[in-house]
Amino acid sequence: MEKDSNTPHADVLHEEDGWHRQPYDNDPPLVKGNLSFHEITDLVAYHTEKKTPITWFLAFGVASTGLMILFLMLAYQVYNGVGVWGNNVPVGWGWPIVNFVFWVGIGHAGTLISAILFLFRQRWRTSINRAAEAMTLFAVMCALIFPTFHVGRVWVVYWMLPIPNQMEMWPQFKSPLLWDVFAVSSYFIVSLLFWYVGLIPDLATLRDRAKGLRAKVLAFFALGWTGANRHWRNYEKSYLILAGLATPLVLSVHSVVSFDFAISIIPGWHTTIFPPYFVAGAIFSGFAMVLTLLVVARKIYGLEDLITLDHLEKMNIIILVTGSMVGFAYITEFFMAWYSQVEYEQYAFINRAFGPYAWAYWIMMTCNLISPQLFWFKKLRRSIPVMFALSIVVNIGMWFERFVITVTSLHRDFLPSSWDYFSPTWVDVLTFVGSFGLFFTLFLLFLRFVPMVAIAEVKGVKPEADPHFYDHEGDGHAAEAPQIAIQQPASEAQDGPDDVDDSTAPTTD
Amino acid sequence: MPNLLTSLFREIKATMGIFEPGGDQTYGLLAEFSDPGALYHAAQDVRQAGYKRFDTHSPFPIHGMDRAMGLGQSKLGIIVFFGGTVVGCALGIWMQWWTSAVDYPINISGKPFYSVWPAMPIIFELTILFSALVAVAGMLALNGLPRPYNPLFYSERFRKATDDGFFLHIAASDPEFDLDATRDFLGEIGALHVEVLEDQGTTTSAAPPAAETPPEPTPSVA
């Protein structure tokens, strides 16, 4: 069989590699530009080693200003109480919950990419999983701020955890809000572990390139990693198990978030479609956020060979699929309201689409259901400006989805005398703006100090990483390649033929 | 008895890739190979030659290397199941039952003090959380990490192991290990470069065999 460098593993699959899907002939290469292993290391590690560019400082200045706004707003809220937010009867859950669900949802794409696509052996994920997982962590941090401060007395927030205390009281485990505490905090911890485990080999790579204090700090976090196969064996198992655990976890987290609504008896919330619909929406919005970030980052950092247009196109397809699922759920909700013959349910949905919040509803519909349909066209799917614009449109739409769900269901409750029109306060708005400050501050720090692409994993998906790649054309089995003698001076042996692609692999036949 | 324990302990450490130095503080030989294929075949050869205490080092996991080196399945799965999954699940059930039905039962709307259905989400989350914690802690434990000190780090060349270098390390404590013979053997199976690692911070870059003092025969571990 003729070797084709464009089809990784096309002819070198071995029975023990049964994990890997046999690629189709027209699969594009996962890594472009015919980079050697060393060039991949250089390409990614360089950005953590170079002198900090001035543009980074500018971006960081803007982001950390947002972070300062967040701190100020939270301090203001703690000092004055939750009344500074727009939440009031009948809309007791306003922006804080909207923002919480919005941010948690964004986080889900990272876990989908890192865990679910890993289990499905979608090897294109290797280029984007590190950044996407980082995004998950930061989004969950942003999310956790809102319920934490919404409890009102943030200094007793530990009451939500089952910690023995002087009141001899325990949390109410039958409450969906408490399920949320467990779900989201477990999600954060597991995501952090998953991310860190993935980072260990790359931190070791950085460590071995560094000198002085930097090397010491990196050595601390790299835990003494040497790339030993005895370690890789357990490491890969651990990674697989974590992926297997994170997959049901990520599906459960947004399901539990949806229980906050669905367990209640509010018309418009009390529906069984909520868990799958929330999960699809979460993945939808999360992929949009990953796109927003990566389209910019790959350009600025020159990673077009690692994060290729094919990767972006695949993400766009996922956006199209999940967007259509979400749209389908919107329509199903309407159908079920009519079909249920429950007049309150019917009123809630008619009111959503044609009531005082119709503007929000139609923004949601346009952004989430209609706009992703553009991705049916291959040309648009592969156009950077189109996907960038759409990714932002989708995120706006997904924020409005949560706004519509929360506010339209609450603002006209069972007692018409308490009907009201909800408006956020300036504190609401600035807190939300500030949460973006937190998100981008953390993401910029990540870009600066952590390898933003999983170096070891990207090397591993190159065809040259397969030991059987070398079997066909006089392998690297150098017993038959005596041109390289042992015991040569270190300086000469330094540049051994480590750059083994098709053209330079030693041939003996 | 202490001897037996010591050797058992050494065997366990060897599975983590932590090898004792030989009698004269020789830690072992570090051979570099050109690519994953060469390393794969070298590992097969080293194993066939009867070596047990060796390890390969590569920037990414190499498929089939476990088999080439004669390593079995990782035991992590079983550790995670019993140490994490079962424990987390049991804790989730026990915690919710004990706090709300035993320690401080509160009647809310006449609902049962403990029912398995509303307890399900938290049982599930704790199962996942504990499994994940054990998956990471167990991986580190099985690998003997964190391991700040490792004689391999004395080798400048070994820095490439996390970049684009493919290394094979044979420990001096291997019963088959003989400095000269093993070094020649590594050359025969295609090493680009072989160096001797000392456990005291020195590496000698493969001096001619004649200049070396013959190594102490390493005591074999029972």
XYZ file of C-alpha atoms in Angstrom:
731
model
C 0.000 0.000 0.000
C 1.384 3.339 -0.968
C 2.139 5.620 1.906
C 0.416 8.951 1.747
C 1.644 11.476 4.225
C -1.731 13.169 4.166
C -3.484 10.238 5.737
C -2.117 9.629 9.178
C -1.778 5.961 9.989
C -3.339 4.946 6.701
C -1.183 1.898 6.333
C 0.485 1.579 9.661
C -2.399 0.570 11.831
C -1.580 -2.321 14.010
C -3.982 -4.546 15.817
C -2.921 -3.099 19.144
C -3.906 0.347 17.925
C -7.476 -0.757 17.631
C -8.373 2.369 19.531
C -7.944 4.443 16.485
C -10.485 4.862 13.791
C -9.179 3.962 10.390
C -8.997 7.355 8.719
C -10.824 8.056 5.536
C -8.727 8.739 2.507
C -9.702 12.364 2.326
C -9.024 13.147 5.962
C -6.949 16.284 6.077
C -3.703 16.053 8.041
C -4.116 16.943 11.681
C -0.924 18.964 11.738
C -0.029 21.033 8.748
C 3.274 22.405 7.512
C 5.168 19.115 7.924
C 6.491 20.172 11.322
C 9.056 18.014 13.075
C 8.593 17.106 16.726
C 11.091 19.747 17.713
C 9.374 22.393 15.621
C 6.075 21.647 17.347
C 7.750 22.099 20.721
C 9.304 25.343 19.577
C 6.141 26.653 18.042
C 4.121 26.271 21.238
C 6.722 26.688 23.965
C 8.113 29.843 22.428
C 5.062 31.824 23.432
C 5.639 31.133 27.096
C 9.342 31.948 26.854
C 9.548 35.049 24.739
C 9.595 38.566 26.080
C 6.063 39.642 26.905
C 4.751 41.578 23.917
C 3.374 45.029 24.445
C 0.025 44.042 22.949
C -0.342 41.437 25.664
C 0.089 44.130 28.287
C -2.480 46.280 26.550
C -4.981 43.446 26.431
C -4.188 42.541 30.006
C -4.716 46.132 31.058
C -8.191 46.157 29.559
C -9.078 42.764 31.007
C -7.827 43.530 34.479
C -9.726 46.816 34.435
C -12.813 44.679 33.934
C -11.686 42.541 36.844
C -11.368 45.625 39.030
C -14.910 46.603 38.070
C -16.040 43.165 39.176
C -14.293 43.525 42.536
C -15.800 46.957 43.053
C -19.289 45.790 42.172
C -19.051 42.758 44.437
C -17.774 44.900 47.284
C -20.611 47.329 46.694
C -23.096 44.477 46.681
C -21.703 42.908 49.838
C -21.752 46.263 51.633
C -25.287 47.196 50.581
C -26.973 43.844 50.163
C -28.590 42.029 47.267
C -31.073 44.887 46.868
C -28.600 46.705 44.653
C -29.415 44.151 41.982
C -32.628 44.302 40.005
C -33.995 41.090 41.488
C -37.328 41.758 43.123
C -40.786 40.305 43.325
C -41.931 38.818 41.030
C -38.567 38.335 39.301
C -36.565 37.002 42.235
C -34.043 35.479 39.916
C -32.650 38.067 37.605
C -29.313 38.566 36.003
C -27.246 36.648 38.579
C -28.896 33.371 37.591
C -28.878 34.276 33.918
C -25.172 34.979 34.107
C -24.503 31.857 36.143
C -26.180 29.582 33.608
C -24.541 31.478 30.767
C -21.035 30.975 32.134
C -21.494 27.365 33.195
C -22.818 26.597 29.758
C -19.774 28.105 28.104
C -17.579 25.885 30.176
C -19.166 22.747 28.788
C -17.537 22.925 25.404
C -14.116 22.546 26.948
C -15.062 19.289 28.602
C -16.827 18.098 25.504
C -13.667 18.657 23.497
C -11.328 17.231 26.092
C -13.368 14.246 27.241
C -16.146 13.271 24.878
C -14.162 13.778 21.706
C -11.289 11.895 23.343
C -13.515 8.893 23.972
C -14.734 9.053 20.395
C -11.098 9.182 19.261
C -11.608 12.427 17.421
C -7.947 13.141 17.155
C -8.400 16.635 15.816
C -9.248 17.649 19.365
C -5.597 17.564 20.399
C -4.907 20.967 18.907
C -7.673 22.750 20.733
C -8.303 20.814 23.906
C -5.830 22.650 26.135
C -7.238 26.089 25.404
C -10.797 24.806 25.556
C -10.235 23.204 28.953
C -8.655 26.374 30.255
C -11.703 28.226 29.029
C -13.863 25.736 30.940
C -12.064 26.415 34.188
C -12.249 30.170 33.818
C -15.881 30.119 32.753
C -16.820 27.996 35.753
C -14.996 30.427 38.030
C -17.001 33.284 36.539
C -20.167 31.250 36.963
C -19.500 30.448 40.607
C -19.261 34.131 41.495
C -22.942 34.754 40.881
C -24.647 32.192 43.131
C -21.933 32.725 45.721
C -22.806 36.392 46.049
C -26.484 35.929 45.377
C -26.857 34.111 48.695
C -26.733 37.556 50.242
C -24.467 36.856 53.162
C -21.420 35.638 51.327
C -19.478 35.194 54.542
C -21.636 32.215 55.506
C -21.558 30.646 52.074
C -19.927 27.585 53.621
C -23.345 26.675 55.011
C -23.992 25.154 51.615
C -21.376 22.507 52.292
C -21.897 19.629 54.716
C -19.478 20.952 57.310
C -20.269 20.231 60.966
C -21.114 23.512 62.665
C -22.259 24.971 65.955
C -25.905 24.995 64.837
C -25.775 21.227 64.356
C -27.583 21.759 61.060
C -26.961 20.202 57.700
C -27.672 21.397 54.190
C -31.013 20.449 52.675
C -29.977 17.716 50.274
C -33.414 17.542 48.683
C -33.008 20.985 47.159
C -31.936 21.258 43.514
C -29.960 24.340 44.494
C -27.786 22.171 46.685
C -27.421 19.621 43.929
C -26.080 22.495 41.930
C -23.477 23.246 44.570
C -22.217 19.685 44.369
C -22.478 19.428 40.606
C -20.686 22.633 39.767
C -17.979 22.310 42.385
C -17.316 18.681 41.417
C -17.229 19.817 37.835
C -14.658 22.471 38.621
C -12.429 20.098 40.573
C -12.584 17.335 37.968
C -11.935 19.795 35.140
C -8.971 21.189 37.020
C -7.535 17.704 37.572
C -8.084 16.745 33.978
C -6.429 19.905 32.779
C -3.482 19.528 35.093
C -2.892 15.879 34.246
C -2.835 16.857 30.595
C -0.367 19.603 31.404
C 2.229 17.517 33.249
C 4.190 16.313 30.168
C 4.121 19.779 28.637
C 5.314 21.410 31.829
C 8.189 18.933 31.760
C 8.915 20.032 28.195
C 9.057 23.650 29.287
C 11.157 22.698 32.298
C 13.743 21.015 30.120
C 14.032 24.095 27.963
C 14.274 26.514 30.882
C 17.092 27.643 33.111
C 17.401 29.063 36.605
C 14.399 29.968 38.699
C 11.964 29.369 35.853
C 13.240 25.814 35.529
C 12.824 25.280 39.269
C 9.260 26.552 39.304
C 8.367 24.449 36.296
C 10.122 21.433 37.801
C 7.897 21.768 40.846
C 4.738 21.620 38.759
C 6.076 18.978 36.345
C 6.431 16.589 39.314
C 9.629 15.044 37.997
C 8.115 13.817 34.763
C 10.628 12.050 32.494
C 8.406 10.650 29.762
C 9.129 7.140 31.012
C 7.005 4.507 29.348
C 6.265 2.989 32.744
C 4.708 6.337 33.542
C 2.975 6.871 30.230
C 1.258 3.547 30.766
C -0.483 4.659 33.953
C -0.797 8.194 32.686
C -2.736 7.210 29.607
C -4.971 5.001 31.697
C -5.587 7.822 34.104
C -6.381 10.179 31.248
C -8.798 7.695 29.768
C -10.528 7.196 33.104
C -10.774 10.941 33.659
C -12.275 11.341 30.205
C -14.728 8.568 30.982
C -15.676 10.294 34.225
C -15.854 13.797 32.815
C -18.225 12.721 30.067
C -21.198 11.781 32.264
C -20.212 14.584 34.611
C -20.505 17.297 32.001
C -23.852 15.946 30.886
C -25.015 15.845 34.489
C -23.856 19.341 35.396
C -26.070 21.210 33.025
C -28.865 18.752 33.688
C -28.610 19.629 37.355
C -28.495 23.324 36.464
C -31.686 22.796 34.509
C -33.230 21.081 37.568
C -33.007 24.439 39.329
C -35.766 25.409 36.948
C -37.427 22.148 36.000
C -38.033 20.858 39.538
C -40.088 23.950 40.333
C -43.718 24.270 39.271
C -43.392 27.573 37.418
C -45.054 27.451 33.982
C -42.346 27.543 31.334
C -39.843 25.882 33.645
C -41.546 22.685 34.667
C -40.686 20.615 31.630
C -38.835 17.361 31.183
C -37.123 18.597 28.056
C -34.933 20.925 30.090
C -31.936 18.661 30.836
C -31.129 17.622 27.240
C -32.054 21.035 25.946
C -29.765 22.759 28.446
C -26.892 20.416 27.669
C -27.213 21.010 23.934
C -27.391 24.735 24.529
C -24.353 24.611 26.772
C -22.267 22.859 24.143
C -23.577 25.234 21.530
C -22.571 28.355 23.439
C -19.314 26.840 24.601
C -18.152 25.999 21.109
C -19.003 29.513 20.059
C -16.800 30.873 22.840
C -13.962 28.495 21.946
C -14.188 29.740 18.381
C -14.174 33.377 19.431
C -11.035 32.822 21.460
C -9.155 30.506 19.118
C -9.803 32.411 15.914
C -8.024 35.329 17.539
C -5.364 33.353 19.394
C -4.238 31.214 16.463
C -3.782 34.330 14.363
C -1.874 36.285 16.982
C 0.302 33.358 17.991
C 0.849 31.972 14.511
C -0.621 28.569 15.276
C -2.430 28.146 11.979
C -0.557 24.911 11.304
C -1.724 23.338 14.553
C -5.199 24.824 14.812
C -6.098 24.475 11.171
C -9.091 25.651 9.249
C -10.271 22.045 9.249
C -10.445 22.116 13.033
C -12.455 25.300 12.958
C -14.758 23.853 10.349
C -15.430 20.836 12.530
C -16.328 23.134 15.409
C -18.669 25.022 13.122
C -20.396 21.787 12.245
C -20.905 21.092 15.939
C -22.329 24.590 16.334
C -24.706 23.922 13.474
C -25.834 20.613 14.955
C -26.278 21.814 18.522
C -27.850 25.079 17.362
C -30.432 23.133 15.444
C -31.038 20.915 18.464
C -31.623 23.965 20.627
C -33.950 25.442 18.028
C -35.809 22.187 17.851
C -36.192 22.285 21.634
C -37.668 25.807 21.464
C -40.260 24.594 19.014
C -40.940 21.432 20.992
C -41.594 23.514 24.100
C -44.221 25.431 22.214
C -45.777 22.282 20.902
C -45.875 20.729 24.350
C -47.464 23.843 25.843
C -50.260 23.582 23.319
C -50.516 19.806 23.528
C -50.592 19.747 27.331
C -53.800 21.833 27.331
C -52.559 23.560 30.498
C -53.649 27.146 30.168
C -50.877 28.550 32.374
C -48.280 26.737 30.333
C -49.847 27.994 27.120
C -49.994 31.535 28.431
C -46.347 31.415 29.503
C -45.240 30.559 25.983
C -47.549 32.929 24.143
C -46.373 35.620 26.516
C -42.762 34.712 25.810
C -43.113 35.144 22.078
C -45.580 38.030 21.937
C -45.559 39.601 25.402
C -43.442 42.447 26.750
C -40.256 40.406 26.315
C -40.935 39.456 22.716
C -37.869 41.439 21.682
C -35.651 39.187 23.804
C -37.389 36.076 22.551
C -36.867 36.954 18.914
C -33.256 37.933 19.489
C -32.820 34.468 20.967
C -34.572 32.786 18.056
C -32.628 34.705 15.442
C -29.235 34.201 17.040
C -29.601 30.580 18.074
C -31.840 28.943 15.552
C -31.546 30.966 12.377
C -27.992 32.300 12.309
C -26.158 28.947 12.698
C -28.013 27.654 9.638
C -25.530 29.670 7.596
C -23.032 26.932 8.403
C -24.774 24.629 5.987
C -22.665 26.368 3.360
C -19.127 25.119 3.236
C -17.824 28.471 2.107
C -19.244 30.235 5.139
C -18.154 27.421 7.444
C -14.570 27.949 6.366
C -14.618 31.727 6.391
C -12.815 33.186 9.387
C -14.730 36.508 9.496
C -18.087 34.753 9.187
C -17.356 32.240 11.921
C -15.965 34.906 14.211
C -19.034 37.090 13.788
C -21.372 34.135 14.177
C -19.633 32.896 17.291
C -20.335 36.226 18.958
C -23.912 36.264 17.692
C -24.413 32.800 19.147
C -23.105 33.841 22.534
C -25.400 36.830 22.583
C -28.258 34.537 21.643
C -27.437 32.062 24.367
C -27.327 34.780 26.986
C -30.758 35.873 25.837
C -31.999 32.300 25.988
C -31.275 32.180 29.709
C -32.732 35.650 30.129
C -35.923 34.628 28.354
C -36.279 31.423 30.353
C -35.662 33.127 33.681
C -37.417 36.434 33.352
C -40.401 35.715 31.114
C -41.497 32.820 33.270
C -41.287 34.857 36.455
C -42.453 38.334 35.542
C -46.112 37.322 35.296
C -46.788 34.888 38.085
C -50.087 33.393 39.174
C -51.245 36.614 40.861
C -51.758 39.345 38.222
C -51.487 42.131 40.802
C -47.813 41.377 41.192
C -47.019 41.358 37.493
C -44.122 43.613 36.682
C -41.540 44.431 34.077
C -38.021 43.499 35.123
C -35.147 45.888 34.591
C -31.561 45.335 35.650
C -29.703 47.960 37.668
C -26.355 49.451 36.769
C -24.786 47.117 39.320
C -26.190 44.113 37.471
C -24.739 45.326 34.207
C -21.321 46.214 35.565
C -21.026 42.945 37.488
C -21.655 41.052 34.286
C -19.127 43.203 32.430
C -16.702 42.568 35.269
C -17.117 38.832 34.943
C -15.801 39.124 31.399
C -12.863 40.982 32.902
C -12.171 38.036 35.174
C -12.524 35.595 32.302
C -10.179 37.412 29.966
C -7.652 38.190 32.691
C -7.349 34.504 33.446
C -7.290 33.565 29.786
C -4.518 36.042 29.044
C -2.482 34.700 31.939
C -3.020 31.230 30.529
C -1.824 32.280 27.084
C 1.242 33.866 28.596
C 2.407 31.179 31.024
C 1.022 27.836 29.947
C 1.532 26.005 26.644
C -1.735 26.736 24.896
C -1.618 23.611 22.732
C -1.079 20.134 24.158
C 2.437 19.605 22.815
C 2.788 15.929 23.685
C -0.638 15.070 22.322
C -0.111 16.888 19.050
C 3.166 15.055 18.552
C 1.376 11.820 19.276
C -1.109 12.241 16.423
C 1.576 12.764 13.809
C 2.111 9.729 11.596
C 5.767 9.805 12.574
C 4.785 9.075 16.164
C 3.733 5.559 15.272
C 6.584 3.090 15.668
C 5.358 1.150 12.649
C 5.641 4.209 10.481
C 9.281 3.285 10.100
C 8.761 -0.362 9.248
C 8.150 0.163 5.588
C 11.053 2.162 4.413
C 14.021 0.774 6.244
C 12.997 1.482 9.768
C 14.809 3.489 12.325
C 16.029 0.164 13.640
C 19.542 1.328 13.421
C 21.183 -2.063 13.730
C 20.870 -1.962 9.989
C 21.654 1.686 9.784
C 25.298 1.660 10.759
C 26.006 5.126 9.471
C 25.633 6.283 13.034
C 28.317 5.000 15.309
C 28.066 4.973 19.035
C 30.560 6.599 21.297
C 30.924 9.631 19.194
C 31.603 12.935 20.899
C 28.534 14.529 22.346
C 28.741 17.542 20.077
C 28.458 15.487 16.933
C 25.730 13.239 18.109
C 23.665 16.191 19.153
C 21.889 16.467 15.857
C 20.910 12.920 15.214
C 18.255 12.252 12.635
C 15.439 13.023 14.983
C 13.582 14.834 12.291
C 12.039 11.794 10.777
C 9.463 12.524 8.207
C 8.988 10.707 4.967
C 11.922 12.222 3.184
C 14.565 11.988 5.852
C 13.820 8.629 7.419
C 16.906 6.475 7.015
C 16.428 4.040 4.198
C 18.258 0.785 3.898
C 16.427 -1.030 1.166
C 13.305 -10.793 56.761
C 14.364 -7.147 56.377
C 16.195 -8.268 53.245
C 13.062 -9.706 51.811
C 11.141 -6.560 52.613
C 13.850 -4.419 51.100
C 13.846 -6.373 47.900
C 10.057 -6.318 47.751
C 10.186 -2.590 48.219
C 12.757 -2.346 45.448
C 10.598 -4.386 43.140
C 7.656 -2.094 43.742
C 9.807 0.943 43.128
C 11.106 -0.638 39.940
C 7.579 -0.776 38.564
C 7.532 2.996 39.030
C 10.756 3.307 37.098
C 12.705 4.057 40.273
C 15.816 1.891 40.174
C 18.509 1.476 42.798
C 22.001 2.404 41.767
C 24.518 -0.395 41.332
C 27.234 -1.084 43.898
C 29.598 1.614 42.656
C 26.933 4.287 42.347
C 26.553 3.603 38.644
C 22.941 4.338 37.988
C 22.789 2.809 34.562
C 23.227 3.408 30.873
C 21.243 5.877 28.861
C 21.025 5.198 25.159
C 19.496 7.504 22.609
C 17.664 6.243 19.544
C 16.692 7.999 16.408
C 12.913 7.697 16.353
C 9.938 5.926 17.928
C 10.366 2.936 15.613
C 13.977 2.429 16.589
C 13.110 2.779 20.255
C 10.296 0.285 19.903
C 12.564 -2.337 18.372
C 15.322 -1.588 20.843
C 12.914 -2.179 23.710
C 11.976 -5.513 22.188
C 15.642 -6.443 21.834
C 16.506 -5.373 25.358
C 13.649 -7.383 26.703
C 14.644 -10.442 24.675
C 18.179 -10.136 26.000
C 16.718 -10.732 29.445
C 16.817 -7.263 30.967
C 14.048 -6.403 33.358
C 15.005 -3.054 34.833
C 14.865 -0.751 31.910
C 12.598 1.960 30.730
C 12.059 3.959 27.607
C 11.610 7.693 27.596
C 9.813 9.533 24.860
C 8.076 12.895 24.434
C 4.757 11.163 23.846
C 3.402 7.687 24.555
C 4.407 5.217 21.854
C 1.770 2.747 20.818
C 2.642 -0.841 21.528
C 5.559 0.066 23.755
C 3.963 -1.604 26.761
C 3.936 -4.838 24.852
C 7.443 -4.338 23.529
C 8.686 -3.809 27.053
C 6.647 -6.686 28.420
C 4.577 -4.570 30.768
C 1.085 -5.690 31.604
C -2.087 -3.669 31.924
C -2.031 -0.700 34.239
C -3.694 -1.505 37.540
C -5.190 1.931 37.795
C -8.668 0.877 36.680
C -9.204 -1.454 39.573
C -7.783 1.034 42.051
C -10.138 3.732 40.822
C -13.140 1.442 40.970
C -12.646 0.284 44.531
C -10.842 3.310 45.912
C -12.960 5.957 44.268
C -16.162 4.850 42.633
C -17.400 2.566 45.390
C -16.229 4.877 48.158
C -17.724 7.984 46.570
C -21.035 6.301 45.950
C -21.216 4.902 49.477
C -20.281 8.247 50.947
C -22.968 9.993 48.918
C -25.640 7.618 50.163
C -24.457 7.568 53.740
C -23.945 11.332 54.049
C -27.429 12.209 52.819
C -29.141 9.501 54.788
C -27.303 10.113 58.039
C -27.559 13.924 58.024
C -31.206 14.169 57.052
C -32.735 11.020 58.540
C -30.582 10.267 61.589
C -28.640 13.229 62.898
C -31.163 16.018 62.412
C -34.395 14.895 60.776
C -36.565 17.799 59.685
C -40.083 17.290 58.403
C -40.533 19.375 55.284
C -43.972 19.208 53.618
C -44.332 15.681 54.910
C -41.662 14.400 52.593
C -39.679 11.341 53.636
C -36.549 12.126 55.635
C -34.519 10.115 53.232
C -35.526 9.016 49.785
C -33.181 7.727 47.164
C -34.567 9.800 44.275
C -33.689 13.285 45.429
C -30.417 11.862 46.732
C -29.433 10.611 43.310
C -27.748 13.713 41.865
C -25.409 14.139 44.812
C -24.608 10.427 44.950
C -23.717 10.646 41.300
C -21.571 13.756 41.654
C -19.653 12.359 44.619
C -19.057 9.088 42.780
C -17.513 10.992 39.902
C -15.573 13.335 42.142
C -13.992 10.590 44.231
C -13.214 8.466 41.186
C -11.461 11.386 39.552
C -9.468 12.209 42.664
C -8.357 8.593 42.953
C -7.599 8.394 39.226
C -5.094 11.211 39.595
C -3.717 10.275 43.003
C -3.470 6.635 41.955
C -1.688 7.518 38.740
C 0.850 9.579 40.652
C 1.303 6.848 43.241
C 1.788 4.103 40.673
C 4.315 6.290 38.900
C 6.193 7.265 42.022
C 5.553 10.925 41.320
C 6.294 13.599 42.349
C 9.927 12.625 42.129
C 12.097 15.705 42.342
C 15.384 13.816 42.334
C 16.178 11.553 39.437
C 19.735 10.742 38.316
C 18.525 10.934 34.731
C 18.306 14.681 35.141
C 22.108 14.874 35.369
C 22.294 14.139 31.673
C 22.145 17.272 29.553
C 21.178 15.172 26.580
C 18.213 13.747 28.441
C 16.511 17.135 28.256
C 15.523 16.121 24.763
C 13.357 13.332 26.160
C 10.492 15.782 26.521
C 11.135 17.372 23.142
C 12.207 15.041 20.351
C 14.614 12.538 21.931
C 13.931 8.827 22.293
C 15.849 7.220 25.122
C 16.287 3.812 26.623
C 17.625 3.485 30.114
C 18.963 0.223 31.558
C 19.440 0.342 35.307
C 22.685 -0.839 36.871
C 20.682 -2.840 39.373
C 19.430 -5.171 36.649
C 20.865 -8.664 37.205
C 21.936 -8.819 33.575
C 23.679 -5.470 33.712
C 27.351 -5.353 32.892
C 28.722 -1.953 32.039
C 30.792 -2.939 29.028
C 28.669 -5.736 27.707
C 25.465 -3.770 28.063
C 27.008 -0.743 26.437
C 28.198 -2.800 23.482
C 24.806 -4.418 23.285
C 23.080 -1.045 23.158
C 25.400 -0.064 20.330
C 24.571 -3.216 18.465
C 20.845 -2.617 18.637
C 21.291 0.794 17.120
C 21.780 3.397 19.823
C 22.962 6.708 18.442
C 24.703 7.550 21.646
C 25.265 5.835 24.970
C 26.213 7.445 28.215
C 26.937 6.185 31.694
C 24.868 7.712 34.463
C 26.248 8.023 37.967
C 24.063 8.537 40.971
C 26.294 11.318 42.248
C 25.731 13.973 39.722
C 28.203 12.946 37.063
C 27.639 11.552 33.622
C 30.398 10.158 31.481
C 29.704 10.228 27.862
C 30.557 6.680 26.945
C 34.306 6.532 27.291
C 36.105 3.660 25.503
C 35.454 0.418 27.355
C 39.160 -0.143 28.203
C 39.395 2.998 30.294
C 36.613 1.896 32.584
C 37.146 -0.086 35.699
C 35.082 -3.240 35.550
C 31.863 -2.675 37.443
C 30.996 -4.520 40.571
C 28.737 -7.429 39.858
C 25.445 -6.173 41.076
C 23.735 -8.297 43.682
C 20.662 -9.762 42.178
C 17.474 -9.147 44.003
C 15.669 -12.288 44.942
